[in-house]
Structure formats: structure tokens, C-alpha cells
GROMACS .gro file of C-alpha atoms in nm:
model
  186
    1UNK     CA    1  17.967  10.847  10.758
    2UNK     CA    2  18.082  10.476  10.809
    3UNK     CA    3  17.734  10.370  10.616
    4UNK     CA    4  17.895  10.499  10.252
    5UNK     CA    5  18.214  10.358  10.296
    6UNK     CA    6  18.093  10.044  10.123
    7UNK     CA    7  17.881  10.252   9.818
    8UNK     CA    8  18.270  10.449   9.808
    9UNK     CA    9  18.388  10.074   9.810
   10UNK     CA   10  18.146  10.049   9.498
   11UNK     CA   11  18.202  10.330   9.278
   12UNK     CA   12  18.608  10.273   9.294
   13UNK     CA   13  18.557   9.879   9.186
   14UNK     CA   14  18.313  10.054   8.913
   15UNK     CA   15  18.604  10.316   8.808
   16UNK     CA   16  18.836  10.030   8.719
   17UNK     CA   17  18.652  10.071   8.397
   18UNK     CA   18  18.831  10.400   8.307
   19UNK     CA   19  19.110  10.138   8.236
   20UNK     CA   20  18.951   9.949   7.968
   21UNK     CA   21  18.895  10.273   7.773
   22UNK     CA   22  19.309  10.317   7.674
   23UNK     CA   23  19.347  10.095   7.406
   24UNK     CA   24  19.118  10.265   7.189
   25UNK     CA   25  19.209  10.583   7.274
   26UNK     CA   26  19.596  10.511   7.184
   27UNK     CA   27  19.555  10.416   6.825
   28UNK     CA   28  19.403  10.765   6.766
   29UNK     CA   29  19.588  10.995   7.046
   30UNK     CA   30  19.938  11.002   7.198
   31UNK     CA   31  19.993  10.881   7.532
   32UNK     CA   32  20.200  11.181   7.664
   33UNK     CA   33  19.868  11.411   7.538
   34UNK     CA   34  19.608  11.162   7.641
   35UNK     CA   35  19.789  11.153   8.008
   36UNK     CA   36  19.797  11.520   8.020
   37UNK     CA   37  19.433  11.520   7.924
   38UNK     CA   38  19.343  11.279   8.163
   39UNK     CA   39  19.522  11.487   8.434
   40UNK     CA   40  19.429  11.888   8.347
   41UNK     CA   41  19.074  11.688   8.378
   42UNK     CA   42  19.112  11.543   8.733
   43UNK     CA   43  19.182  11.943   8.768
   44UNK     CA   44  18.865  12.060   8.674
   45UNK     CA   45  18.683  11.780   8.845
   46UNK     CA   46  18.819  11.833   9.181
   47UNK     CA   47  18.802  12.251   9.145
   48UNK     CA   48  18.413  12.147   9.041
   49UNK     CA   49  18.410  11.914   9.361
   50UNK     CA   50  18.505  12.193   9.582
   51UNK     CA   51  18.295  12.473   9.449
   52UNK     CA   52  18.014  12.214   9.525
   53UNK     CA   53  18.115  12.149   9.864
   54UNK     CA   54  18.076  11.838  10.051
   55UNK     CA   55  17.661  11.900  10.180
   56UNK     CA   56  17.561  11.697   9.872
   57UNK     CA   57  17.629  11.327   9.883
   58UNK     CA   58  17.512  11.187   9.587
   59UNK     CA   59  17.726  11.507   9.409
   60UNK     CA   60  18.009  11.375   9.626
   61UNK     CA   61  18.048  11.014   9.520
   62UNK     CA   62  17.984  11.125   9.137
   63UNK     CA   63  18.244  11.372   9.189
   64UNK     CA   64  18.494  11.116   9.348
   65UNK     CA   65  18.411  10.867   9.094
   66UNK     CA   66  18.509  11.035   8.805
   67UNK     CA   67  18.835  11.131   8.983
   68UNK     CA   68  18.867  10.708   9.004
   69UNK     CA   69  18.818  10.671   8.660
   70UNK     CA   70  19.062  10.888   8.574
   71UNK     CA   71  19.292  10.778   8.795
   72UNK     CA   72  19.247  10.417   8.639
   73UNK     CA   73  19.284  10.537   8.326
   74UNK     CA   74  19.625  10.691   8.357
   75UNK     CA   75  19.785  10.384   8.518
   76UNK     CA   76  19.809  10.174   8.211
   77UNK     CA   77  19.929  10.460   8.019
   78UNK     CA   78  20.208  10.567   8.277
   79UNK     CA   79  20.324  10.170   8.289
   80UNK     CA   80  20.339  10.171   7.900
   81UNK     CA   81  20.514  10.498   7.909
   82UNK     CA   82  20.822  10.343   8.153
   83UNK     CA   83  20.782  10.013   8.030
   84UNK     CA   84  20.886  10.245   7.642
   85UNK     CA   85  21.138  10.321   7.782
   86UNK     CA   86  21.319   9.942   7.782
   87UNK     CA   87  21.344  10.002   7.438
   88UNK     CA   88  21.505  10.368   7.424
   89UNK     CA   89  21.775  10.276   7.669
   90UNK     CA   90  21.847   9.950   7.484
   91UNK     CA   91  21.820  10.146   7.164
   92UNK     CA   92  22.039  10.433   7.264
   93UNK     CA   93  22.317  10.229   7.521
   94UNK     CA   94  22.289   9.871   7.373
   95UNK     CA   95  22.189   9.734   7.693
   96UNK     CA   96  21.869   9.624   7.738
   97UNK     CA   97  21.799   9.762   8.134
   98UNK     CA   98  21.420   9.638   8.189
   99UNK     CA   99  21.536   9.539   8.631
  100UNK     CA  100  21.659   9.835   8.636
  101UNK     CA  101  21.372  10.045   8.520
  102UNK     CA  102  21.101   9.832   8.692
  103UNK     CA  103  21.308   9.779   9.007
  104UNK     CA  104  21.255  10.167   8.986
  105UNK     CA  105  20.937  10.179   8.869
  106UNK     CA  106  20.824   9.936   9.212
  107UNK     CA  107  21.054  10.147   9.424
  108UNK     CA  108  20.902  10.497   9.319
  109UNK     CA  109  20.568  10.338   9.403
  110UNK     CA  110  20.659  10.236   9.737
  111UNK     CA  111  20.804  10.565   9.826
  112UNK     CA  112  20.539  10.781   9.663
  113UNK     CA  113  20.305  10.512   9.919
  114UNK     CA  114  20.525  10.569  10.219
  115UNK     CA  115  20.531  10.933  10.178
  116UNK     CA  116  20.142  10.975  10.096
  117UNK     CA  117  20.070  10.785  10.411
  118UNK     CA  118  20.317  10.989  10.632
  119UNK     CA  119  20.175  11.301  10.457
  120UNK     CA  120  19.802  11.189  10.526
  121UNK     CA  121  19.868  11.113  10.937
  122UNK     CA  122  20.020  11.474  10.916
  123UNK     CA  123  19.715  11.631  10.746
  124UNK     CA  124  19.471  11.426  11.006
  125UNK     CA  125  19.684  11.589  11.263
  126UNK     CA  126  19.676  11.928  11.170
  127UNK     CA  127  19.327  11.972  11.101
  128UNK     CA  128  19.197  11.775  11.416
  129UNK     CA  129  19.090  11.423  11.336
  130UNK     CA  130  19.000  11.242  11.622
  131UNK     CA  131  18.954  10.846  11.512
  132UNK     CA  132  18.774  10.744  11.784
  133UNK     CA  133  18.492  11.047  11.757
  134UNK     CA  134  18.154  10.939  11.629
  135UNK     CA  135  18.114  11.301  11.477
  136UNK     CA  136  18.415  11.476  11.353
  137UNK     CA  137  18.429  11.908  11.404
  138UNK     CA  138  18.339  12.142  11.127
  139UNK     CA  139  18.683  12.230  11.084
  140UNK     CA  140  18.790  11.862  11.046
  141UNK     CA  141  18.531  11.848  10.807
  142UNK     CA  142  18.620  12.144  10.580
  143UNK     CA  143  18.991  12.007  10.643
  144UNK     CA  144  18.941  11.648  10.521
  145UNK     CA  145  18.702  11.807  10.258
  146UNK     CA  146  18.974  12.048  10.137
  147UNK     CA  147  19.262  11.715  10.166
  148UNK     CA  148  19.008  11.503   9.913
  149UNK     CA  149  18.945  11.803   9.681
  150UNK     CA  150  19.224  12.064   9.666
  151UNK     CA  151  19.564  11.925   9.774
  152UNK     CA  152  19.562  11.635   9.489
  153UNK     CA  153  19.510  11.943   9.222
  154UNK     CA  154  19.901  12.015   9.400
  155UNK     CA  155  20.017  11.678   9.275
  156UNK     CA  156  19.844  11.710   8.923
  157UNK     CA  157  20.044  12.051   8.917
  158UNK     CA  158  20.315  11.894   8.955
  159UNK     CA  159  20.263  11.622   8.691
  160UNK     CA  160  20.147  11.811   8.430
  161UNK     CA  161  20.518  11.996   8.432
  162UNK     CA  162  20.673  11.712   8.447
  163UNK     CA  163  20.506  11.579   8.150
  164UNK     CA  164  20.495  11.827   7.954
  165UNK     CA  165  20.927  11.778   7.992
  166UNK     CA  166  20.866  11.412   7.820
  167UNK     CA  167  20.963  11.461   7.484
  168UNK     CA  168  20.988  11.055   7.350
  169UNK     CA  169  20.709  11.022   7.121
  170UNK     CA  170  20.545  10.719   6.997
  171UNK     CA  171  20.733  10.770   6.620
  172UNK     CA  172  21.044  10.765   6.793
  173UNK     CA  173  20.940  10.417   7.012
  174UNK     CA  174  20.886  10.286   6.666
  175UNK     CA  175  21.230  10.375   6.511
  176UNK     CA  176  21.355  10.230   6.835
  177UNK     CA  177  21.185   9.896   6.756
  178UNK     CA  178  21.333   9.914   6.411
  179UNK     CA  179  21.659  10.007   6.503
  180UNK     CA  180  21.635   9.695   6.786
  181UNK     CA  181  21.479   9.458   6.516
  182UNK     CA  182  21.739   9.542   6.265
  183UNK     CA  183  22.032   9.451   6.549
  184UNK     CA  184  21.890   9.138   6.627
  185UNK     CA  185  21.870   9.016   6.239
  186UNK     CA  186  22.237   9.048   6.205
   0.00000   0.00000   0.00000
């Protein structure tokens, strides 16, 4: 329905908020357990999403919101987490490699875009999107339904083993610092 693309428009401006939340929750939490919250949750939402199906609209956008807001929440914590990283390579090598590691950072993003939009025109093809239709088939539906719901849960798979590899904890970002510090005093 073309009419709630703008109240979609809405409720992902509103989820920006999620971002604001971080700060607070990093004095108490570390970010490698706070992300991994933040992502086992998306899990839950979007298994809740799908057991709910897709009749309910109001459901729907609360649903998708939530998934927003957590996806603006984990931004600033995986940019902190890379940008952490300056320091342990400087620490560890003695070169401080911050183009490098955002260079990497920006190309990752472009190829994780590049790939989710190739993988999205493939999806629309398989289950029978046709663009120009005013009313899509019930097994386009159910396909974009299941796309929105069910195939991110692959990526948050995905990320929570990956994460749950990253072993460089906020104590050891400090003794970085300190090591760092104590280099540049001499």
C-alpha cells in the first residue's frame, strides 16, 4: 500500500532515537554484549513479526519500528567498535592505521549495499514482483512478507557468531590508551 509508505517514512525518522540511548547504556554495559543484545533482540522481534503475520497493520509498523530502533542503536556502537580498533593496531604495530581501517570500514559498507541491492532484485524476482501491478499476488505477498521478517534473522545469525569471535574488551582499549599515552610522553 503506497498510502503507508510515508507513516513507514515516519516511524524510521522516529527510530533514529534508538541512537541516542548508547551513551548511557555504555558506562554500565560492554559494547560487544550490548551489540549482541541488541541483535539476539532484532531475533525475537522479527520471529514475533512473522508469527503475527502481515493482516495487521498497525502490528506491522510497531513491529518494523522496533526493528529500526534497534538497528539505530547498533550503528554507533559498531563505529566505536572499528573506530577501537585505531588504537589496538597502533598499540600493538606502532603505526597508527586509522585510512586504512575507515577506508575499510566505507568499503565494507558499500559492498554489503551493492550486494543487499543485487540480493533484493533477486528476491523480487523469485517470488514474482511485478512493479508496475496495482495489487501484488498472494504469493508475492507471503514472499516480500517472509524477505522483511525471516531472511534478516539469516544476517543476525550470522553476526551474532561473528561477535561472539570479538574478544577486545573495553579494559584492554584502556591499557591501549595508556600504553599510547605513555609513548607519546617520552
Amino acid at each position: 500500500n503506497a498510502e503507508l509508505m510515508s507513516i513507514f517514512g515516519f516511524v524510521g525518522t522516529a527510530s533514529a532515537l534508538g541512537f541516542f540511548g548508547i551513551p548511557m547504556l555504555t558506562k554500565k554495559f560492554k559494547k560487544k554484549h550490548i551489540l549482541m543484545t541488541i541483535v539476539s533482540i532484532d531475533i525475537i522481534v522479527r520471529i514475533g513479526l512473522y508469527m503475527l503475520g502481515y493482516s495487521n497493520v498497525t502490528m506491522l509498523m510497531v513491529m518494523l519500528g522496533i526493528t529500526q530502533f534497534l538497528h539505530a542503536a547498533a550503528g554507533p556502537l559498531m563505529s566505536t567498535m572499528i573506530a577501537e580498533t585505531i588504537e589496538y593496531s597502533e598499540a600493538r604495530t606502532g603505526k597508527r592505521c586509522e585510512a586504512i581501517i575507515f577506508s575499510g570500514q566505507t568499503f565494507t559498507g558499500k559492498l554489503a549495499a551493492a550486494l543487499s541491492g543485487a540480493l533484493s532484485g533477486v528476491i523480487l524476482t523469485i517470488i514474482g514482483y511485478n512493479a508496475n501491478a496495482a495489487v501484488q499476488s498472494a504469493q508475492t505477498l507471503n514472499g516480500l512478507f517472509l524477505a522483511i521478517s525471516i531472511l534478516p534473522i539469516v544476517g543476525s545469525v550470522l553476526r551474532l557468531i561473528i561477535l561472539s569471535t570479538y574478544k577486545y574488551t573495553e579494559d584492554e582499549y584502556k591499557k591501549d590508551l595508556e600504553i599510547l599515552e605513555s609513548r607519546r610522553t617520552v
